[in-house]
Amino acid sequence: MRDVAIIGVKNTKFGEQWDRSFRDLVVEAGVGAVGDAGVVGEKIDSMFVGNMSGGQFVEQEHIGALIADYSGLAKHMHVPSTRVEAACASGGLALRQGIYAVASGMDDIVIAAGAEKMTDVPSAKASSALAAAADREWEGIMGATFPGLYAMIAKMHMHKYGTTSEQLASVAVKNHHNGQHNPIAQYKSQITIESVLKSIMVADPLHIFDCSPITDGASAVVLAPADIAHEFTDTPIYVKATAQASDTIALHDRRDITTLDAAVAAGKRAYQMAKMEAKDIDLAEVHDCFTIAEICAIEDLGFAKKGEGGIMTQNGETEIGAKIPINTSGGLKSCGHPVGATGIKQAIEIVQQLRGEAGKRQVDGAEVGMTHNVGGSGATAVVHIFSRNR
Amino acid sequence: MIIMSVPRFWRKQIARYNLVGTHCQKCDEYFYPPRNMCPACRRDGEIEDFKFSGKGELVTFTVIHTAAEGFEKQTPYVLGIIKLKEGPCLTSQIICDPKDVSIGMRVSPVFRKLGQDGEQGMIYYGTKFVPENARN
């Protein structure tokens, strides 16, 4: 198996982009990443694109071919392009498929992208599309919403470990603080614990400010074999681990409601592959679709002891400059959550941090970073570890 | 608002109306929602239908204020995970005042309307839960 490096990256702006279409966004991200890598189109061997629900959000399937076409890679070059889907983990999974292609030796230059255009439908329709990531037949039919499922995780976490609404809110406050320095972030406004607690209740105990938003956006990275990465860039970022795990589709079938066993398993596999432990990670982008999800994530990945993710966040240990900076990009909460793009955006944040290009969000001396991308209420988890050093 | 297509709902109507799940005779494990393959012994299992009593306890819950599509008129409603006494867990609504719900409370099943496909469309029924000893 060959070592793989990321040689180019590009995010579009994340937010409500009424004037831009799904294909506009993808082309901007793809062309930008290829430009960042200094690669010509003729060199591209294949593409993988994460997209959760083009069918429901823009009534468009066959996303792989569409993107190859509008990127100018279809009509003359016939570059193979594959759509990958695992709900909100679609982006992370597209990256993983791209890494497979390069590592195997089948392909050299590969684009891994992710995209979602969520504001072309009313928000109720968007919520309904997202709910399809849970078990439609046995959760959705009973009136379960996505915030509702994570609210049940939060309620149990509070009951078992004494986690408080203030601790949940501190995740959102921190992520908005980080997001103000991210040029692509959807929300740069600052919030306080009080404003989170005063915001409307969506599903008790989760307020609207505990939830990530609906977002349009696309992200893309260019992958290459590590052996030739320096031909394209002075700062290739190396993939040290790619790991994925599954769990039951329905929350009610889990071993423990407050642990995402798929994230634990993917994390363990990633640490093993990279020959690293949690203490070796300098920063992580985790899947904070809801504030409770970040608390579970830092526990599942070994940054916090089980049950202590809330207090650790409240104590500021996950801020930039502290013990383990989490979601320096602003996370899903402040940067936005175009579901198919999120897994790729997380990797781009780590690349920018490890290159030392993160501006006011920069984690000093960052050498090793992790991404954690979750599908549904935890049925798919994808974890990657990246390093400046091969 | 259509909450599920008619054939899709109808296929599992007995399971939804009467809490009929399955049981693996080899592993002695019970499944609701029903499974046709035992996740423990997989191909080796012998699966039979099993009707659950519906007695159980509340594992966790939430009060939904922003409803799922088709459930807008029901807010606020209590959604919970119920552990049946035979072992499996399921997701359903708890019919009671949100103030009276607590983790660990004992619940019993009731046959209730889940939703309706518009003014003249199909009515969907299924199993919800009430606090044990509640009058219904």
Coordinates of C-alpha atoms in Angstrom, one line a residue:
Chain A
M1 CA 0.0 0.0 0.0
R2 CA 1.3 3.5 -0.9
D3 CA 1.4 6.5 1.4
V4 CA -1.0 9.2 0.4
A5 CA -0.7 13.0 0.7
I6 CA -3.1 15.9 0.2
I7 CA -1.6 18.4 -2.2
G8 CA -4.5 20.9 -2.8
V9 CA -7.6 22.1 -1.0
K10 CA -10.5 24.5 -1.6
N11 CA -13.8 25.3 0.3
T12 CA -16.5 27.5 -1.1
K13 CA -18.1 30.0 1.2
F14 CA -20.5 28.1 3.5
G15 CA -24.0 29.7 4.0
E16 CA -27.3 30.4 2.4
Q17 CA -26.3 31.0 -1.2
W18 CA -29.6 31.8 -3.1
D19 CA -27.7 32.9 -6.2
R20 CA -25.6 29.8 -6.7
S21 CA -26.6 26.3 -7.8
F22 CA -25.3 22.9 -6.7
R23 CA -23.1 22.6 -9.7
D24 CA -21.7 26.2 -9.4
L25 CA -20.6 25.3 -5.8
V26 CA -18.9 22.0 -6.8
V27 CA -17.1 23.5 -9.8
E28 CA -15.7 26.3 -7.6
A29 CA -14.4 23.9 -5.0
G30 CA -13.0 21.4 -7.5
V31 CA -11.3 24.0 -9.7
G32 CA -9.9 25.8 -6.7
A33 CA -8.4 22.6 -5.2
V34 CA -6.9 21.6 -8.5
G35 CA -5.5 25.1 -8.9
D36 CA -4.1 25.0 -5.3
A37 CA -2.3 21.7 -6.2
G38 CA -1.0 23.1 -9.5
V39 CA -2.4 20.0 -11.3
V40 CA -3.6 20.0 -14.9
G41 CA -6.9 18.3 -15.8
E42 CA -5.3 15.7 -17.9
K43 CA -3.5 14.3 -14.9
I44 CA -6.7 13.6 -12.9
D45 CA -7.3 9.8 -12.7
S46 CA -10.6 9.7 -10.8
M47 CA -13.1 11.6 -8.6
F48 CA -15.1 10.7 -5.6
V49 CA -17.9 13.1 -4.4
G50 CA -19.7 12.9 -1.1
N51 CA -23.4 13.9 -1.4
M52 CA -26.1 12.9 1.0
S53 CA -29.3 13.7 -0.8
G54 CA -29.1 15.5 -4.2
G55 CA -32.4 13.7 -4.9
Q56 CA -34.3 15.3 -2.0
F57 CA -32.5 18.7 -1.9
V58 CA -32.3 19.5 -5.7
E59 CA -34.1 16.6 -7.3
Q60 CA -30.9 15.5 -8.9
E61 CA -29.2 12.1 -8.8
H62 CA -26.3 10.9 -10.9
I63 CA -24.2 13.4 -9.1
G64 CA -20.9 11.8 -10.0
A65 CA -21.4 12.3 -13.8
L66 CA -22.9 15.8 -13.3
I67 CA -19.8 17.0 -11.5
A68 CA -17.4 15.4 -13.9
D69 CA -19.3 17.1 -16.7
Y70 CA -19.4 20.6 -15.3
S71 CA -15.8 20.3 -14.2
G72 CA -14.8 19.7 -17.8
L73 CA -13.6 16.2 -17.1
A74 CA -16.3 14.2 -18.8
K75 CA -16.8 15.1 -22.5
H76 CA -13.2 14.7 -23.7
M77 CA -11.3 13.0 -20.9
H78 CA -14.1 10.7 -19.5
V79 CA -12.6 10.8 -16.0
P80 CA -14.4 8.2 -13.8
S81 CA -16.5 10.0 -11.1
T82 CA -18.3 8.2 -8.2
R83 CA -20.8 9.5 -5.8
V84 CA -20.5 8.3 -2.2
E85 CA -23.2 8.4 0.4
A86 CA -23.3 7.8 4.1
A87 CA -25.7 10.6 5.3
C88 CA -23.7 13.4 7.0
A89 CA -20.5 11.2 6.8
S90 CA -20.6 11.2 3.0
G91 CA -17.7 13.7 2.7
G92 CA -15.4 11.7 5.0
L93 CA -16.3 8.6 3.1
A94 CA -15.5 10.2 -0.3
L95 CA -12.1 11.1 1.1
R96 CA -11.6 7.6 2.3
Q97 CA -12.5 6.2 -1.1
G98 CA -10.0 8.6 -2.8
I99 CA -7.3 7.5 -0.4
Y100 CA -8.0 3.8 -1.2
A101 CA -7.7 4.6 -4.9
V102 CA -4.3 6.2 -4.5
A103 CA -3.0 3.9 -1.8
S104 CA -3.8 0.8 -4.0
G105 CA -1.8 2.1 -6.9
M106 CA -4.7 2.1 -9.2
D107 CA -4.8 5.9 -9.5
D108 CA -2.3 8.7 -8.9
I109 CA -4.1 12.0 -8.9
V110 CA -7.5 11.8 -7.3
I111 CA -10.1 14.5 -6.4
A112 CA -12.1 13.9 -3.2
A113 CA -15.0 16.3 -2.9
G114 CA -18.2 16.9 -1.1
A115 CA -21.2 19.1 -1.7
E116 CA -24.7 19.8 -0.5
K117 CA -27.2 22.5 -1.7
M118 CA -29.8 22.6 1.1
T119 CA -31.7 25.9 0.8
D120 CA -33.5 25.2 -2.5
V121 CA -36.2 23.5 -0.5
P122 CA -38.2 24.9 2.5
S123 CA -36.6 24.1 5.9
A124 CA -39.3 21.6 6.8
K125 CA -38.4 19.6 3.6
A126 CA -34.7 19.9 4.4
S127 CA -35.3 18.5 7.9
S128 CA -37.4 15.7 6.5
A129 CA -34.5 14.8 4.1
L130 CA -32.1 14.8 6.9
A131 CA -34.4 12.6 9.0
A132 CA -33.9 9.9 6.3
A133 CA -30.4 9.3 7.8
A134 CA -32.2 7.7 10.7
D135 CA -34.5 4.6 10.5
R136 CA -37.5 5.9 8.6
E137 CA -39.6 2.8 9.3
W138 CA -39.1 2.6 13.1
E139 CA -37.9 6.1 14.2
G140 CA -39.2 8.6 11.7
I141 CA -42.7 7.1 11.6
M142 CA -43.1 7.7 15.3
G143 CA -42.3 11.4 15.0
A144 CA -38.6 11.3 15.6
T145 CA -36.6 14.3 14.3
F146 CA -32.8 14.5 14.1
P147 CA -32.6 17.0 16.9
G148 CA -34.9 14.7 18.8
L149 CA -32.6 11.7 18.5
Y150 CA -29.6 13.7 19.7
A151 CA -31.8 15.2 22.5
M152 CA -32.4 11.7 23.8
I153 CA -28.6 11.1 23.8
A154 CA -28.2 14.4 25.7
K155 CA -31.0 13.6 28.2
M156 CA -29.3 10.3 29.0
H157 CA -25.8 11.9 29.2
M158 CA -27.2 14.4 31.7
H159 CA -28.9 11.7 33.7
K160 CA -25.9 9.4 33.9
Y161 CA -23.0 11.9 34.2
G162 CA -24.6 15.1 35.4
T163 CA -23.9 17.0 32.2
T164 CA -25.6 20.4 32.2
S165 CA -27.4 22.6 29.7
E166 CA -24.6 25.2 30.4
Q167 CA -22.0 22.7 29.4
L168 CA -23.8 21.9 26.2
A169 CA -24.0 25.6 25.5
S170 CA -20.3 26.1 26.1
V171 CA -19.6 23.9 23.0
A172 CA -21.7 26.3 20.8
V173 CA -20.1 29.4 22.4
K174 CA -16.6 28.1 21.8
N175 CA -17.3 27.1 18.2
H176 CA -18.8 30.5 17.3
H177 CA -15.7 32.1 18.9
N178 CA -13.5 30.0 16.6
G179 CA -15.8 30.5 13.5
Q180 CA -15.5 34.3 13.6
H181 CA -11.9 34.0 12.3
N182 CA -12.8 31.5 9.5
P183 CA -13.5 33.4 6.2
I184 CA -15.8 30.7 4.9
A185 CA -18.0 30.4 8.1
Q186 CA -21.7 30.8 7.9
Y187 CA -22.1 32.5 11.3
K188 CA -19.4 34.9 12.5
S189 CA -21.7 36.3 15.2
Q190 CA -20.8 35.7 18.8
I191 CA -23.1 34.0 21.3
T192 CA -23.1 33.6 25.0
I193 CA -24.2 30.8 27.4
E194 CA -27.3 33.0 28.3
S195 CA -28.2 33.5 24.6
V196 CA -28.0 29.8 23.9
L197 CA -30.2 29.0 26.9
K198 CA -32.7 31.7 26.0
S199 CA -33.0 30.5 22.4
I200 CA -36.1 28.5 21.5
M201 CA -36.3 24.9 22.5
V202 CA -36.2 22.5 19.5
A203 CA -36.1 19.1 21.4
D204 CA -35.6 19.3 25.1
P205 CA -32.7 19.8 26.2
L206 CA -31.5 21.1 22.8
H207 CA -32.1 24.8 22.0
I208 CA -31.9 26.1 18.4
F209 CA -28.3 27.4 19.3
D210 CA -27.4 23.8 20.2
C211 CA -28.0 22.8 16.6
S212 CA -25.9 23.1 13.4
P213 CA -27.6 25.0 10.6
I214 CA -28.8 24.2 7.1
T215 CA -26.1 25.2 4.7
D216 CA -25.0 25.4 1.0
G217 CA -21.4 24.6 0.3
A218 CA -18.8 22.5 -1.4
S219 CA -15.2 21.4 -0.5
A220 CA -12.6 19.5 -2.5
V221 CA -9.1 18.1 -1.9
V222 CA -6.5 16.7 -4.4
L223 CA -4.7 13.5 -3.4
A224 CA -1.4 12.1 -4.7
P225 CA 1.0 9.4 -3.8
A226 CA 3.4 10.7 -1.1
D227 CA 6.4 9.9 -3.3
I228 CA 5.5 12.5 -5.8
A229 CA 3.7 15.0 -3.6
H230 CA 6.7 17.4 -3.5
E231 CA 6.4 17.9 -7.2
F232 CA 3.2 19.8 -6.5
T233 CA 3.6 21.5 -3.2
D234 CA 6.2 22.4 -0.5
T235 CA 3.9 21.4 2.2
P236 CA 2.1 18.1 1.4
I237 CA 0.0 16.9 4.3
Y238 CA 0.3 13.1 4.8
V239 CA -2.6 10.8 5.5
K240 CA -1.5 8.7 8.5
A241 CA -4.8 6.8 9.0
T242 CA -8.2 6.3 7.4
A243 CA -10.8 4.3 9.4
Q244 CA -14.5 3.7 9.2
A245 CA -17.0 1.8 11.3
S246 CA -20.7 1.0 11.4
D247 CA -23.3 0.6 14.1
T248 CA -27.0 0.0 14.2
I249 CA -29.1 2.4 12.1
A250 CA -31.5 3.1 14.9
L251 CA -30.5 4.8 18.1
H252 CA -32.7 2.5 20.2
D253 CA -30.6 -0.6 19.2
R254 CA -27.3 0.8 20.5
R255 CA -25.3 -0.8 23.3
D256 CA -25.1 2.5 25.2
I257 CA -27.2 5.5 24.2
T258 CA -24.4 8.0 25.3
T259 CA -21.5 6.3 23.3
L260 CA -21.2 6.2 19.6
D261 CA -19.6 2.8 19.4
A262 CA -18.9 3.3 15.7
A263 CA -16.8 6.4 16.5
V264 CA -15.0 4.5 19.2
A265 CA -14.2 1.7 16.8
A266 CA -13.1 4.0 14.0
G267 CA -11.0 6.0 16.4
K268 CA -9.2 2.9 17.7
R269 CA -8.6 1.6 14.1
A270 CA -7.2 5.0 13.2
Y271 CA -4.9 5.2 16.2
Q272 CA -3.6 1.7 15.4
M273 CA -3.0 2.5 11.8
A274 CA -1.1 5.7 12.6
K275 CA 0.6 4.0 15.6
M276 CA -0.5 7.0 17.7
E277 CA -2.6 7.7 20.8
A278 CA -5.0 10.5 21.7
K279 CA -2.1 12.4 23.4
D280 CA -0.3 12.6 20.0
I281 CA -3.1 14.6 18.4
D282 CA -2.6 18.4 18.4
L283 CA -6.1 19.3 17.2
A284 CA -9.3 17.7 16.0
E285 CA -12.3 18.6 13.9
V286 CA -15.2 16.6 15.3
H287 CA -18.8 16.2 14.1
D288 CA -20.7 18.7 16.3
C289 CA -24.1 18.5 14.4
F290 CA -25.5 19.2 17.9
T291 CA -23.6 20.4 21.0
I292 CA -24.0 17.0 22.7
A293 CA -22.4 15.3 19.7
E294 CA -19.1 17.2 20.3
I295 CA -19.2 16.1 24.0
C296 CA -19.7 12.5 23.0
A297 CA -17.0 12.8 20.3
I298 CA -14.2 14.0 22.6
E299 CA -15.1 11.1 24.9
D300 CA -15.3 8.5 22.1
L301 CA -11.9 9.6 20.7
G302 CA -10.2 9.5 24.1
F303 CA -9.6 13.2 24.6
A304 CA -11.9 13.2 27.6
K305 CA -12.8 10.5 30.1
K306 CA -16.3 9.1 29.6
G307 CA -18.8 11.5 31.1
E308 CA -16.4 14.4 31.5
G309 CA -16.7 15.9 28.0
G310 CA -19.1 18.5 29.2
I311 CA -17.0 19.7 32.2
M312 CA -13.9 19.7 30.1
T313 CA -15.5 21.9 27.5
Q314 CA -16.8 24.3 30.1
N315 CA -13.4 24.5 31.6
G316 CA -12.0 25.7 28.3
E317 CA -9.7 22.7 27.7
T318 CA -10.9 22.4 24.1
E319 CA -10.2 26.1 23.1
I320 CA -7.5 27.2 20.8
G321 CA -4.3 27.4 22.9
A322 CA -5.6 24.9 25.5
K323 CA -5.0 21.2 26.0
I324 CA -6.7 19.9 22.8
P325 CA -8.3 22.4 20.4
I326 CA -11.5 21.1 19.0
N327 CA -13.3 22.5 15.9
T328 CA -10.9 25.4 15.2
S329 CA -12.9 26.0 12.0
G330 CA -16.0 26.8 14.0
G331 CA -17.3 23.3 13.6
L332 CA -20.6 22.4 12.0
K333 CA -22.2 24.8 14.4
S334 CA -20.6 28.1 13.3
C335 CA -18.9 27.2 10.0
G336 CA -22.1 25.5 8.8
H337 CA -23.1 22.0 7.8
P338 CA -23.6 21.3 4.1
V339 CA -23.9 17.6 4.9
G340 CA -22.0 16.0 2.0
A341 CA -19.2 18.6 2.2
T342 CA -18.6 18.6 5.9
G343 CA -16.2 15.6 6.0
I344 CA -14.0 17.2 3.3
K345 CA -14.1 20.6 5.0
Q346 CA -12.9 19.1 8.2
A347 CA -9.9 17.6 6.4
I348 CA -9.2 21.0 4.8
E349 CA -9.2 22.8 8.2
I350 CA -6.6 20.3 9.4
V351 CA -4.5 20.8 6.2
Q352 CA -4.6 24.6 6.7
Q353 CA -3.6 24.2 10.3
L354 CA -0.8 21.8 9.6
R355 CA 0.5 24.1 6.8
G356 CA 0.4 27.0 9.2
E357 CA -2.2 28.9 7.1
A358 CA -5.0 29.2 9.6
G359 CA -4.6 32.9 10.4
K360 CA -6.1 33.9 13.7
R361 CA -7.3 30.3 14.3
Q362 CA -3.8 28.9 14.1
V363 CA -2.9 26.3 16.6
D364 CA 0.8 27.0 17.3
G365 CA 3.2 24.2 16.3
A366 CA 0.4 21.9 15.0
E367 CA 2.0 18.7 13.6
V368 CA -0.8 16.1 13.8
G369 CA -4.6 16.6 13.3
M370 CA -7.6 14.4 13.3
T371 CA -11.1 14.5 11.7
H372 CA -14.2 12.7 13.0
N373 CA -17.3 12.6 10.7
V374 CA -20.5 10.9 11.7
G375 CA -23.5 9.7 9.7
G376 CA -27.0 9.7 11.2
S377 CA -27.2 9.3 14.9
G378 CA -23.9 7.3 14.8
A379 CA -24.5 4.4 12.4
T380 CA -21.4 5.4 10.3
A381 CA -18.2 7.0 11.6
V382 CA -15.1 8.0 9.6
V383 CA -11.9 9.0 11.3
H384 CA -8.8 10.3 9.6
I385 CA -5.4 11.3 11.0
F386 CA -3.1 13.7 9.1
S387 CA 0.5 14.8 9.7
R388 CA 3.1 17.3 8.4
N389 CA 5.6 14.5 8.6
R390 CA 5.5 11.4 6.5
Chain B
M1 CA -48.8 15.1 4.5
I2 CA -47.9 11.5 3.6
I3 CA -45.9 10.0 6.4
M4 CA -45.2 6.7 4.6
S5 CA -46.5 5.0 1.4
V6 CA -49.4 2.7 1.9
P7 CA -47.7 -0.6 0.9
R8 CA -44.6 0.2 2.9
F9 CA -46.8 0.8 6.0
W10 CA -49.1 -2.2 5.3
R11 CA -46.2 -4.7 5.1
K12 CA -45.4 -4.2 8.8
Q13 CA -49.0 -3.4 9.9
I14 CA -49.3 -6.4 12.2
A15 CA -46.0 -5.6 13.9
R16 CA -47.0 -1.9 14.3
Y17 CA -50.5 -2.6 15.6
N18 CA -49.8 -5.6 17.9
L19 CA -46.2 -5.2 18.8
V20 CA -45.3 -8.4 17.0
G21 CA -41.5 -8.8 16.7
T22 CA -39.3 -11.9 16.3
H23 CA -37.4 -14.3 18.5
C24 CA -34.2 -16.3 17.7
Q25 CA -34.8 -19.8 19.0
K26 CA -31.0 -20.6 19.0
C27 CA -29.8 -17.5 20.9
D28 CA -33.1 -16.8 22.8
E29 CA -32.9 -13.2 21.7
Y30 CA -35.9 -11.1 21.1
F31 CA -36.2 -8.4 18.3
Y32 CA -38.5 -5.4 18.0
P33 CA -38.6 -3.9 15.4
P34 CA -38.6 -7.4 13.9
R35 CA -35.5 -8.8 12.2
N36 CA -35.4 -11.8 9.8
M37 CA -31.8 -12.5 10.6
C38 CA -30.4 -12.8 14.1
P39 CA -27.4 -10.4 14.4
A40 CA -25.7 -12.7 16.9
C41 CA -25.8 -16.1 15.2
R42 CA -26.7 -14.8 11.7
R43 CA -27.5 -17.6 9.3
D44 CA -27.7 -20.3 12.0
G45 CA -30.7 -18.8 13.8
E46 CA -34.3 -20.0 13.6
I47 CA -36.5 -17.0 13.7
E48 CA -40.1 -17.1 14.8
D49 CA -42.7 -14.4 15.4
F50 CA -43.2 -13.2 18.9
K51 CA -45.9 -11.0 20.4
F52 CA -44.6 -8.6 23.1
S53 CA -46.6 -7.7 26.1
G54 CA -45.4 -4.1 25.7
K55 CA -44.6 -3.7 29.4
G56 CA -41.3 -1.8 29.7
E57 CA -39.4 1.2 31.0
L58 CA -38.3 4.5 29.6
V59 CA -34.6 4.5 28.8
T60 CA -34.4 8.1 27.7
F61 CA -36.8 10.8 26.2
T62 CA -37.1 14.2 24.8
V63 CA -40.0 16.7 24.4
I64 CA -40.2 17.7 20.7
H65 CA -41.1 21.3 20.1
T66 CA -40.2 21.6 16.4
A67 CA -42.1 18.7 14.9
A68 CA -41.2 16.2 12.2
E69 CA -43.1 16.8 8.9
G70 CA -46.7 15.5 9.4
F71 CA -46.5 15.9 13.3
E72 CA -46.9 19.7 13.5
K73 CA -50.3 19.6 15.2
Q74 CA -49.0 17.3 18.0
T75 CA -46.4 19.6 19.6
P76 CA -45.1 19.5 22.2
Y77 CA -44.9 15.7 22.2
V78 CA -42.8 13.3 24.2
L79 CA -40.6 10.9 22.2
G80 CA -38.8 8.1 24.0
I81 CA -36.8 4.9 23.8
I82 CA -38.6 2.1 25.6
K83 CA -36.9 -1.0 26.8
L84 CA -39.4 -3.9 26.7
K85 CA -39.2 -6.4 29.5
E86 CA -38.1 -9.2 27.1
G87 CA -35.0 -7.1 26.2
P88 CA -35.4 -5.1 22.9
C89 CA -35.7 -1.3 22.7
L90 CA -37.9 0.7 20.4
T91 CA -38.7 4.4 19.7
S92 CA -42.2 5.6 20.3
Q93 CA -44.3 8.5 21.8
I94 CA -45.3 8.6 25.4
I95 CA -48.7 10.1 25.9
C96 CA -48.7 12.2 29.1
D97 CA -48.0 15.7 30.3
P98 CA -44.3 16.4 29.5
K99 CA -43.8 17.4 33.1
D100 CA -44.7 13.9 34.3
V101 CA -42.0 12.0 32.3
S102 CA -38.9 10.7 33.9
I103 CA -36.1 8.2 32.9
G104 CA -36.8 4.8 34.3
M105 CA -40.6 5.2 34.5
R106 CA -42.6 2.1 33.7
V107 CA -44.9 2.3 30.7
S108 CA -47.6 0.2 29.0
P109 CA -48.6 0.1 25.3
V110 CA -51.7 1.7 23.8
F111 CA -53.2 1.6 20.2
R112 CA -53.2 5.1 18.8
K113 CA -53.3 7.1 15.6
L114 CA -49.9 8.1 14.4
G115 CA -50.8 10.4 11.6
Q116 CA -53.0 11.0 8.6
D117 CA -52.3 11.5 4.9
G118 CA -54.3 14.8 4.4
E119 CA -58.1 15.3 5.0
Q120 CA -59.3 12.3 3.1
G121 CA -56.2 10.1 3.0
M122 CA -55.0 7.0 4.9
I123 CA -54.9 7.1 8.6
Y124 CA -51.8 5.5 10.2
Y125 CA -52.2 3.6 13.5
G126 CA -49.5 2.1 15.7
T127 CA -48.4 1.6 19.2
K128 CA -47.7 4.4 21.6
F129 CA -47.1 4.2 25.4
V130 CA -48.6 5.6 28.5
P131 CA -47.3 5.6 32.1
E132 CA -48.1 2.3 33.7
N133 CA -51.4 2.5 35.8
A134 CA -52.5 5.5 33.8
R135 CA -56.2 5.5 32.9
N136 CA -56.8 5.5 29.2

